[in-house]
mmCIF file of C-alpha atoms and ligand atoms in Angstrom:
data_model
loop_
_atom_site.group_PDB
_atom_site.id
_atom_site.type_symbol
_atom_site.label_atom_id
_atom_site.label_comp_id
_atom_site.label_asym_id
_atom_site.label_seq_id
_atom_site.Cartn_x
_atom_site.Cartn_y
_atom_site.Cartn_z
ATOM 1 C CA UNK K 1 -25.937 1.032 -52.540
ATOM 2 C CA UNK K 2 -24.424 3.176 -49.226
ATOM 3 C CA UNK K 3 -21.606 5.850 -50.429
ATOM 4 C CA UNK K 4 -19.515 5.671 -47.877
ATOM 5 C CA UNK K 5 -16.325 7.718 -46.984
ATOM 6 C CA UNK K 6 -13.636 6.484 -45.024
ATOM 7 C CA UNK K 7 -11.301 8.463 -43.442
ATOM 8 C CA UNK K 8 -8.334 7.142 -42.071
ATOM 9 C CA UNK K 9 -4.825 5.340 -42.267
ATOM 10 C CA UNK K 10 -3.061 3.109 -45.283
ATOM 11 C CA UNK K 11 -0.010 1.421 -44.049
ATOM 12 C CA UNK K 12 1.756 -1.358 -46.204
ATOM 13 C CA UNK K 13 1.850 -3.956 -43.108
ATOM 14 C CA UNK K 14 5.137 -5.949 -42.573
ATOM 15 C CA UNK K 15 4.083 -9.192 -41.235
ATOM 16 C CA UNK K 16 6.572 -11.501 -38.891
ATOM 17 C CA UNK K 17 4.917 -14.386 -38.560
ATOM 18 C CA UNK K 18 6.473 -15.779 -34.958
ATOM 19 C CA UNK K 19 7.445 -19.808 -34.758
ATOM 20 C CA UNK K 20 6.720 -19.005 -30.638
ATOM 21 C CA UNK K 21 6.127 -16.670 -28.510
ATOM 22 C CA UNK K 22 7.226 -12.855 -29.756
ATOM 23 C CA UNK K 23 10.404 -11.271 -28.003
ATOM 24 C CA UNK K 24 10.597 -10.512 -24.287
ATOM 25 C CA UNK K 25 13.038 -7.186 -23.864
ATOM 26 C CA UNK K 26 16.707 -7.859 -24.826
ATOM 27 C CA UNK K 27 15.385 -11.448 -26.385
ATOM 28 C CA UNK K 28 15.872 -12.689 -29.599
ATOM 29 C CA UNK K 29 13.503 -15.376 -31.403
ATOM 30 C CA UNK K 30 12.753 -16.755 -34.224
ATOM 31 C CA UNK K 31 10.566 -16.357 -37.000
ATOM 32 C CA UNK K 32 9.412 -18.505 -39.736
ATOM 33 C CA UNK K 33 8.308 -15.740 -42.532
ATOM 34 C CA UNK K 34 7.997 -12.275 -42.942
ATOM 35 C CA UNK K 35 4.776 -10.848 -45.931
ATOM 36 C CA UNK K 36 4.331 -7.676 -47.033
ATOM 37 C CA UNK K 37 0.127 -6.949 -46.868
ATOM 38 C CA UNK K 38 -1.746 -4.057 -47.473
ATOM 39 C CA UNK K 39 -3.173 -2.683 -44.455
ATOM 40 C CA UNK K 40 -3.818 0.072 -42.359
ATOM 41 C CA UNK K 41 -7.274 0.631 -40.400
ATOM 42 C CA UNK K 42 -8.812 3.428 -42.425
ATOM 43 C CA UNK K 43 -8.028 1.206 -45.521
ATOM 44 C CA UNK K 44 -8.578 -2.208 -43.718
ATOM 45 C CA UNK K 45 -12.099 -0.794 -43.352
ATOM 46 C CA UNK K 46 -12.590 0.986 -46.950
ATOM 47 C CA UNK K 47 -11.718 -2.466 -48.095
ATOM 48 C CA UNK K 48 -14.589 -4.163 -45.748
ATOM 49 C CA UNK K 49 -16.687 -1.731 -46.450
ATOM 50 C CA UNK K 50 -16.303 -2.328 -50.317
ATOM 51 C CA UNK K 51 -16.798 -6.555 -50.041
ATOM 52 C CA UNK K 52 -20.099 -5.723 -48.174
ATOM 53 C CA UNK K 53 -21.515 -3.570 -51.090
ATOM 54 C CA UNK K 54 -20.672 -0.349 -50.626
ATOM 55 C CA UNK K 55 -19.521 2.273 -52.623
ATOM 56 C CA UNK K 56 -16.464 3.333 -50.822
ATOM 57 C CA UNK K 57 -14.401 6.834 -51.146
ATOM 58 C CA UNK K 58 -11.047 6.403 -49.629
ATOM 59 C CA UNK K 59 -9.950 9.944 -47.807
ATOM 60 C CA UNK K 60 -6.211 9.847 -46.961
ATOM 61 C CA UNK K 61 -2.131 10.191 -47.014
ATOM 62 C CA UNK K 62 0.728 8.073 -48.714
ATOM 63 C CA UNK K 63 4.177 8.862 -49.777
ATOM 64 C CA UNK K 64 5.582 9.207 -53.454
ATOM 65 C CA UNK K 65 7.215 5.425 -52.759
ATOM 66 C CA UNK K 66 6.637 2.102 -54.282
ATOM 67 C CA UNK K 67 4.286 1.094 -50.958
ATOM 68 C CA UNK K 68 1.743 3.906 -51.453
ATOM 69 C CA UNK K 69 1.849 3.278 -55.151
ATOM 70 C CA UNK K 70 0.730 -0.753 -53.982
ATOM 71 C CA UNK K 71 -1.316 0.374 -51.482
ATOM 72 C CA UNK K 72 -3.293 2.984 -54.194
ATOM 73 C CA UNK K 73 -3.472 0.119 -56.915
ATOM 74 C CA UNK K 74 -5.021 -2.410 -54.417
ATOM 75 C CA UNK K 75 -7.602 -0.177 -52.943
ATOM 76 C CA UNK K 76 -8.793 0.705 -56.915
ATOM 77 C CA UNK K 77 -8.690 -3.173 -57.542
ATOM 78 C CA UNK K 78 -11.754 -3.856 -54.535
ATOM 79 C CA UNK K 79 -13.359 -0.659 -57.109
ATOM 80 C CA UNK K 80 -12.923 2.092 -54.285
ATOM 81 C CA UNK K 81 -12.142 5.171 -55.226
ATOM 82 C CA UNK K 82 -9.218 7.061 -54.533
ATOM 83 C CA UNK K 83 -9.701 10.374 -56.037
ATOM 84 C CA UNK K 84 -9.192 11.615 -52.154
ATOM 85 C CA UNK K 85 -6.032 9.607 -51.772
ATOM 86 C CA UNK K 86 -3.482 12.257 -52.493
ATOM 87 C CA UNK K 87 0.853 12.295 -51.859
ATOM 88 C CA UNK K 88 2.596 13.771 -49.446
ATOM 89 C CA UNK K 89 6.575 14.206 -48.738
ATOM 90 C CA UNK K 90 6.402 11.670 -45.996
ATOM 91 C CA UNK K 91 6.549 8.036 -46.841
ATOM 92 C CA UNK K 92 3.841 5.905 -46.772
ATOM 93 C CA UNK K 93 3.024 4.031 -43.331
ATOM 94 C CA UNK K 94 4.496 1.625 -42.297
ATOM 95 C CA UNK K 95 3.233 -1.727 -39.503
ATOM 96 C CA UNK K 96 5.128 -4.208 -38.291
ATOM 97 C CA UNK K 97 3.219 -6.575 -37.127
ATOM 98 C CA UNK K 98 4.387 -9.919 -35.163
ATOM 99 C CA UNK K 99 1.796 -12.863 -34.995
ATOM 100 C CA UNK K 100 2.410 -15.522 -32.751
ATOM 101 C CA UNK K 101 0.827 -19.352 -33.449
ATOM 102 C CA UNK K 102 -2.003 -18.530 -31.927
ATOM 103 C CA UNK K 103 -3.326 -15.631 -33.376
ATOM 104 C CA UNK K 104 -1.793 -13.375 -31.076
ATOM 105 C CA UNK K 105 -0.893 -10.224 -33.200
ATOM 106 C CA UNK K 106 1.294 -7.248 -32.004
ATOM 107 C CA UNK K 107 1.626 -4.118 -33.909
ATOM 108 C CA UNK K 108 4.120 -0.964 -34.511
ATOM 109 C CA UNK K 109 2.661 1.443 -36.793
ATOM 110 C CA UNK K 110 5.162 4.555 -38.629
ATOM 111 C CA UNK K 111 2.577 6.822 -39.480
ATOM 112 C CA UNK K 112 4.509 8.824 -41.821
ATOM 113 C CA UNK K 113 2.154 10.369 -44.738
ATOM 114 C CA UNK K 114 -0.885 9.271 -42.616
ATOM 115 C CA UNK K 115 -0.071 12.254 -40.163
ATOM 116 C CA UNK K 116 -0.400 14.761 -43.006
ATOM 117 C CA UNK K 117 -3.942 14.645 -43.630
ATOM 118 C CA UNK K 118 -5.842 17.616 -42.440
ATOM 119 C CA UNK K 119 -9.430 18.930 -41.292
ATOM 120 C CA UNK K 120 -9.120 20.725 -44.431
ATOM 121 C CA UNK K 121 -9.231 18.212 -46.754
ATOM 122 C CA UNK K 122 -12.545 16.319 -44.796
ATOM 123 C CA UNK K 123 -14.404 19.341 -44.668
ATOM 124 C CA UNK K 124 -13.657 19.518 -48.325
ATOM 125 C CA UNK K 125 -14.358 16.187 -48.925
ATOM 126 C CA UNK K 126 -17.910 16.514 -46.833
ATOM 127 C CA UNK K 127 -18.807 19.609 -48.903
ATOM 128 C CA UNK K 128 -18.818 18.115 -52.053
ATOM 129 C CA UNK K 129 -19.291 14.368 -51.278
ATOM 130 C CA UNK K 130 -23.032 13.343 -50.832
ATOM 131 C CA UNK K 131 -22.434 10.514 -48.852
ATOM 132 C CA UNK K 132 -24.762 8.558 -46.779
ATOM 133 C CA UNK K 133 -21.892 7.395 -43.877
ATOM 134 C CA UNK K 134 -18.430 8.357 -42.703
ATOM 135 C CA UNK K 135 -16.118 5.901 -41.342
ATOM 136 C CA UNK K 136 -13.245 7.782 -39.222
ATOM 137 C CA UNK K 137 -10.351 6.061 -37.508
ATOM 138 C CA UNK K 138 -7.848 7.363 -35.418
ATOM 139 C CA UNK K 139 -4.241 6.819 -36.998
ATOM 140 C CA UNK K 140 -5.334 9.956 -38.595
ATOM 141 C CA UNK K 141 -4.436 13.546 -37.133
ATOM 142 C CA UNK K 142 -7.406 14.456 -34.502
ATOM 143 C CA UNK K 143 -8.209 17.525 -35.814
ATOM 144 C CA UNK K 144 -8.942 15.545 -39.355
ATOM 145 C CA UNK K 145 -11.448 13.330 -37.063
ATOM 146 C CA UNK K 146 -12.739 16.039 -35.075
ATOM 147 C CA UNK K 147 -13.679 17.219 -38.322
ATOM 148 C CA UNK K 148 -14.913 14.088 -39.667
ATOM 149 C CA UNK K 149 -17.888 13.880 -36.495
ATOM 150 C CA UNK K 150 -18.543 17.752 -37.160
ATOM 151 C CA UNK K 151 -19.167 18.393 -40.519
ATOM 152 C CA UNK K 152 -20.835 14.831 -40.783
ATOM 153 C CA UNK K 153 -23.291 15.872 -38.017
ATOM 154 C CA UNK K 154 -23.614 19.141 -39.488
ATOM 155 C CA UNK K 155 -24.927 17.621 -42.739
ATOM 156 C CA UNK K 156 -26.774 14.858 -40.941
ATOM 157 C CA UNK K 157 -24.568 12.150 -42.462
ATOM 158 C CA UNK K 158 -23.923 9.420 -39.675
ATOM 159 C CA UNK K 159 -20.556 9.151 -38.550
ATOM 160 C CA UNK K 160 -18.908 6.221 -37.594
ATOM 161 C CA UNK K 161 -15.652 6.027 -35.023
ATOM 162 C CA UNK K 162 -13.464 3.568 -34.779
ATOM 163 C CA UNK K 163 -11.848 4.082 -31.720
ATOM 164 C CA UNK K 164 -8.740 2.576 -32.774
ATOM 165 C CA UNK K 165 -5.857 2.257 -31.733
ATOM 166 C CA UNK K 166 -6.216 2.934 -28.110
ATOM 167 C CA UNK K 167 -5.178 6.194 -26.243
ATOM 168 C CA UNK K 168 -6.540 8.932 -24.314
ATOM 169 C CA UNK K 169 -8.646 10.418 -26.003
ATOM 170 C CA UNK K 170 -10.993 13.912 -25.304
ATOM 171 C CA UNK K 171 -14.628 12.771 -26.371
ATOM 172 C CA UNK K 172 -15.954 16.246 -26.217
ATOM 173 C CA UNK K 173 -15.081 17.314 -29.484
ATOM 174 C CA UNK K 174 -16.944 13.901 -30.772
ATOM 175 C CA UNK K 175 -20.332 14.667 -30.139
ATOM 176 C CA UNK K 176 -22.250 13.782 -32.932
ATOM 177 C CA UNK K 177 -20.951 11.108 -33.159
ATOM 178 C CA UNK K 178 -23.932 8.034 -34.730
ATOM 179 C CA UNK K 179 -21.176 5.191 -33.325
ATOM 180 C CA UNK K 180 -18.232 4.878 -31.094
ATOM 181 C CA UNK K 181 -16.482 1.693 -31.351
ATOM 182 C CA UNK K 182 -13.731 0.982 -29.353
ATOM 183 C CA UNK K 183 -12.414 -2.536 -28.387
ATOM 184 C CA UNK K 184 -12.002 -3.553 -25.048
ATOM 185 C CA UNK K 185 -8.392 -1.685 -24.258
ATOM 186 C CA UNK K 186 -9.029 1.233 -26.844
ATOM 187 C CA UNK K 187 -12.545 1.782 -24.108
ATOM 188 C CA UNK K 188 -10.360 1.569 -21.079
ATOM 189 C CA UNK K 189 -7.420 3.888 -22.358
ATOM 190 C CA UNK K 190 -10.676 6.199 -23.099
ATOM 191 C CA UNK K 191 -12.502 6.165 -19.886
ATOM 192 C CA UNK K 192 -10.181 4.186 -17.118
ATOM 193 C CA UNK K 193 -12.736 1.274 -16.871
ATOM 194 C CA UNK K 194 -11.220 -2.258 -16.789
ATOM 195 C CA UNK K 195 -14.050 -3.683 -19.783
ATOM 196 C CA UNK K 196 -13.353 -7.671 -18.931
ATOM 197 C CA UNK K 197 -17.041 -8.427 -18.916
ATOM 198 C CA UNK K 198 -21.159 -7.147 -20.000
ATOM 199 C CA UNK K 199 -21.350 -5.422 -16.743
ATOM 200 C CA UNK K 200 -17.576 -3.276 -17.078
ATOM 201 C CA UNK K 201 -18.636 -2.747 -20.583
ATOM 202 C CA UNK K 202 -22.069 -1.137 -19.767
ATOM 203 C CA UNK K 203 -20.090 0.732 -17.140
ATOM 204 C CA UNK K 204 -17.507 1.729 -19.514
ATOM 205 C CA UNK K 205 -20.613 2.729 -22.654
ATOM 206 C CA UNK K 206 -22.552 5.013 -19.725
ATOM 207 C CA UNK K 207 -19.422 6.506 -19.160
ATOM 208 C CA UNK K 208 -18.068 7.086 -22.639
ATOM 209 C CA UNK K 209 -22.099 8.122 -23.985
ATOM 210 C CA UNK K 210 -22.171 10.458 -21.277
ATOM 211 C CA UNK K 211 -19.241 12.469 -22.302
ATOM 212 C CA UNK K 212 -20.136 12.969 -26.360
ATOM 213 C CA UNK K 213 -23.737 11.614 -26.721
ATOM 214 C CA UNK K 214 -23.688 8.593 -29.557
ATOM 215 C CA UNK K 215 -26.304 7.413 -30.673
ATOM 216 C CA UNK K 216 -24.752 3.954 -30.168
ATOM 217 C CA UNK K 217 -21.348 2.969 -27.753
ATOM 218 C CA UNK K 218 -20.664 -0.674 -29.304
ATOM 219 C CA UNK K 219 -17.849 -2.238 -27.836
ATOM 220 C CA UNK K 220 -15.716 -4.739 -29.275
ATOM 221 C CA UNK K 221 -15.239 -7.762 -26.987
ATOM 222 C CA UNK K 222 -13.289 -10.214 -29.559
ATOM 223 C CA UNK K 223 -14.436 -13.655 -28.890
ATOM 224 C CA UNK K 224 -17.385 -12.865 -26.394
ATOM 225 C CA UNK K 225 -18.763 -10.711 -29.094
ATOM 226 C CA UNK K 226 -19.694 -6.759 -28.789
ATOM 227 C CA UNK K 227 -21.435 -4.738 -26.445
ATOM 228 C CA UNK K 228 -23.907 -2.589 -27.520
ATOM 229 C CA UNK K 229 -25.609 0.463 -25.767
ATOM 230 C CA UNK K 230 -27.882 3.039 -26.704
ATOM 231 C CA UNK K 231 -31.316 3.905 -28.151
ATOM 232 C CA UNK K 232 -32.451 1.355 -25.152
ATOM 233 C CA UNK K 233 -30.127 -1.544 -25.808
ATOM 234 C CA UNK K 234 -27.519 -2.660 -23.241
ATOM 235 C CA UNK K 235 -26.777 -5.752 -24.307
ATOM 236 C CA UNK K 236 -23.782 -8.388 -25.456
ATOM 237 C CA UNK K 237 -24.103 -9.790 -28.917
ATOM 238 C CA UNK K 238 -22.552 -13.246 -29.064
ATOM 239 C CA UNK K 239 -19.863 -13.941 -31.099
ATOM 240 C CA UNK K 240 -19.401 -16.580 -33.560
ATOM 241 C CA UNK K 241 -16.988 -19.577 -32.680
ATOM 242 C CA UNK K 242 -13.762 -19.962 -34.978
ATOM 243 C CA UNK K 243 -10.641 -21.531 -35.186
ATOM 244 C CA UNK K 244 -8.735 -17.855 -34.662
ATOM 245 C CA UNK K 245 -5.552 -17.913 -37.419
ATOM 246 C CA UNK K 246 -4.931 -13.943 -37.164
ATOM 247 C CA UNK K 247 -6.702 -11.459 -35.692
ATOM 248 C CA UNK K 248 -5.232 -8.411 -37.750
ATOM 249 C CA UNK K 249 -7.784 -5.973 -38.656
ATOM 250 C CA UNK K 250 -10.587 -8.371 -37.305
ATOM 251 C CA UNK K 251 -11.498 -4.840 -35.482
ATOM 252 C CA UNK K 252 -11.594 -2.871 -38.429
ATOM 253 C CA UNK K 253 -13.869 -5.705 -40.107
ATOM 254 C CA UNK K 254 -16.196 -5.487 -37.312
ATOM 255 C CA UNK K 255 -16.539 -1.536 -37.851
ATOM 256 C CA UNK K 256 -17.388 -1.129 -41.479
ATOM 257 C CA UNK K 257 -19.569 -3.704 -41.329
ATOM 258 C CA UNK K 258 -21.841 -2.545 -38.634
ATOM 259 C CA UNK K 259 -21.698 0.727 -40.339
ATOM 260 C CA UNK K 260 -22.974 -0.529 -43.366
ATOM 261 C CA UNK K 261 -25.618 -2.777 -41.903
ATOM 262 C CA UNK K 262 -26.397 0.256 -39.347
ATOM 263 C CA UNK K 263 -26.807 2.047 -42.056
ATOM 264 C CA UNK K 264 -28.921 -0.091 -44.346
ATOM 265 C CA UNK K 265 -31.156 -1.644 -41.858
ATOM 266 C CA UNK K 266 -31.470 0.641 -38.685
ATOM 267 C CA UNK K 267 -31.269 -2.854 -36.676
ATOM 268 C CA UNK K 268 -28.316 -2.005 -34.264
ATOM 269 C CA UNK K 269 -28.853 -5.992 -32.658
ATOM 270 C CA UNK K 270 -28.907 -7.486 -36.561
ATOM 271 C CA UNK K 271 -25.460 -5.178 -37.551
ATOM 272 C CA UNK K 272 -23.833 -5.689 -34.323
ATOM 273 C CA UNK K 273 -24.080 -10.094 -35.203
ATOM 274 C CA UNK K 274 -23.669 -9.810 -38.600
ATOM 275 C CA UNK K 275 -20.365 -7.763 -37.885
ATOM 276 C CA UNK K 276 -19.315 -10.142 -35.181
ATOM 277 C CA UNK K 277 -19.658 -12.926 -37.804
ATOM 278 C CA UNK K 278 -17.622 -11.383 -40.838
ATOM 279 C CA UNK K 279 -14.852 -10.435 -38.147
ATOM 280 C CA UNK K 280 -15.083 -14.270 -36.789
ATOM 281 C CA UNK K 281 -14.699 -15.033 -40.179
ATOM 282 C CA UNK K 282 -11.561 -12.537 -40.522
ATOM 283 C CA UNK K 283 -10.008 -14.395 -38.067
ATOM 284 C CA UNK K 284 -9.733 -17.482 -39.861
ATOM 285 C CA UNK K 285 -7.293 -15.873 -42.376
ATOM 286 C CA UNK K 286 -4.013 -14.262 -42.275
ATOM 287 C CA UNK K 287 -3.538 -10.732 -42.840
ATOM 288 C CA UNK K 288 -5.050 -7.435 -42.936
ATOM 289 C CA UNK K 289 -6.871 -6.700 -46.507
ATOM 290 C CA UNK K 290 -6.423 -10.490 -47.723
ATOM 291 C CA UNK K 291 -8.709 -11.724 -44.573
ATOM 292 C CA UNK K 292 -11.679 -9.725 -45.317
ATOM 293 C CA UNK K 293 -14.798 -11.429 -46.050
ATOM 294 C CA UNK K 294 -16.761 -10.153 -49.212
ATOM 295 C CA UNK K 295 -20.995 -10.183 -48.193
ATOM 296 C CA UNK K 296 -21.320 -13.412 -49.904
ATOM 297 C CA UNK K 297 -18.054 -15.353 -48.166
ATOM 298 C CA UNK K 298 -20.339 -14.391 -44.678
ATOM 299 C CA UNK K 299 -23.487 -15.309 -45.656
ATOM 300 C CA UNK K 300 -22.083 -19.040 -46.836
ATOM 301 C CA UNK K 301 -20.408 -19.176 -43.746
ATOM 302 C CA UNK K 302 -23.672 -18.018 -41.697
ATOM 303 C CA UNK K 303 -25.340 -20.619 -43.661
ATOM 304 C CA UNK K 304 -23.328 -23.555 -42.742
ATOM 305 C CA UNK K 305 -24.282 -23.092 -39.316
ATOM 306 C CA UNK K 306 -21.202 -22.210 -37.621
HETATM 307 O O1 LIG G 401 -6.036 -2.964 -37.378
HETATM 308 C C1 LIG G 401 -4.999 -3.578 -38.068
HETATM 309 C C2 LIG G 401 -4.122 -2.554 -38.717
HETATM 310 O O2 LIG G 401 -3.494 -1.795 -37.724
HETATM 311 C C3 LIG G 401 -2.997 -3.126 -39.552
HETATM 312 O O3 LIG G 401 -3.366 -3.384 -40.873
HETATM 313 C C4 LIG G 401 -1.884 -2.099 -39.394
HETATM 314 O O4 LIG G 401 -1.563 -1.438 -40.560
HETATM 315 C C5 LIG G 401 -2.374 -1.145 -38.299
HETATM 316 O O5 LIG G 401 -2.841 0.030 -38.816
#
């Protein structure tokens, strides 16, 4: 079994589930229910990461509030550990996320506690862990993920970004790096490349494994699939039809999944599908956490010959 730590965000997700369309500016609409749902990429993926197999170490912030105490209690429930999951002053993250009828999710995220995790603490955690993979995200601090892709390297433990959610980023201090993931606006808020298509996305890869040297760009494309350069591949990986319910944390899905099949197989074409699949299959649920397939929910799925 692959020890994995993930390093990232835990937010206890608000979720506004939209009757229409969500709010144009000064507009007010309706909604026909609002959820509370554990969430939070660096968790969202801990928790894929966990229903593939792995053994997961969970590396990050809440506050001393009712939330992080949820959030801790559901993460030990999926048997990650949360040893690394320590308090801080600030409260626990907050995301308010709006989904419209057809899938259509936007999010506001309160960092709060995530913000207080520092470099510190990973090279800490690195130092003592033994781990075979680190999954980093970026609602984190970036000094806690520069540190993530530099002590990883350093110990020749394969690191694993998830280039969510999208800004500018400097990829200089990510070389190292085994993975970059980013989806399709996360890659253009990196590089300035419009990635609509295989062609923009190669464009947008060269450009991106240029700058910080991965042994893999893999973009995520949603419903055409993911793009995946590197080691000789440039190449988009299908994606598996669905009847899309909710896309939330579909991305992070996708992540820790190729990670782990990365990981276990060394078949960057095989991970890249069998990730597309458990985040098509993501999609057919609402939520963050609750939509995640466990490895046996995807292979069923795979089987009936979707
Ligand atoms: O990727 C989905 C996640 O983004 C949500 O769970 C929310 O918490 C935000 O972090």
């Amino acid at each position: 079994m692959n020890r994995v730590l993930c390093v990232g965000s835990v937010n206890m997700d608000l979720v506004i589930s939209l009757k229409e369309k969500a709010p144009a500016g000064g507009e007010t609409v309706f909604a026909s229910e609002y959820r509370y749902v554990p969430g939070g990429k660096g968790a969202n993926q801990a928790v894929a990461a966990a229903r593939m197999g792995g053994a997961v170490t969970f590396l990050g912030r809440i506050g001393r509030d009712e939330n992080g105490k949820a959030l801790r209690n559901g993460l030990e429930r999926e048997g990650i550990d949360t040893l690394l999951l320590e308090e801080s002053d600030r409260p626990t993250g907050l995301a308010a996320i709006q989904v419209e009828p057809s899938g259509q999710n936007r999010i506001i995220v309160i960092s709060g506690a995530n913000m207080t995790l520092t470099a510190a603490a990973v090279t800490d955690a690195l130092k003592h862990g033994g781990y075979d993979c680190v999954l980093v995200g970026l609602e984190v601090p970036l000094e806690a993920v520069h540190a993530a892709c530099r002590e990883g390297a350093a110990r020749g433990i394969p690191v694993v970004l998830d280039a969510g959610p999208a800004m500018k980023l400097d990829l200089e201090p990510l070389r190292g790096l085994t993975i970059l993931s980013p989806n399709e606006s996360e890659a253009q808020a990196i590089c300035g490349i419009p990635v609509t298509d295989a062609a923009s996305a190669r464009r947008a890869a060269e450009w991106m494994a240029q700058r910080c040297s991965p042994a893999f760009v893999v973009i995520k494309m949603g419903g055409k699939g993911a793009f995946v350069f590197g080691k000789g591949l440039a190449e988009m990986i299908p994606a598996y039809p669905c009847e899309p319910v909710d896309s939330t944390a579909a991305g992070d899905c996708f992540t820790a999944v190729l990670a782990l099949e990365y990981i276990a197989s060394g078949d960057m074409r095989a991970a890249a599908s069998y990730a597309c699949a458990a985040a098509a299959l993501s999609v057919t649920r609402p939520g963050a956490q609750p939509s995640l397939p466990t490895r046996k929910e995807v292979d069923a799925w795979l089987r009936r010959g979707v």
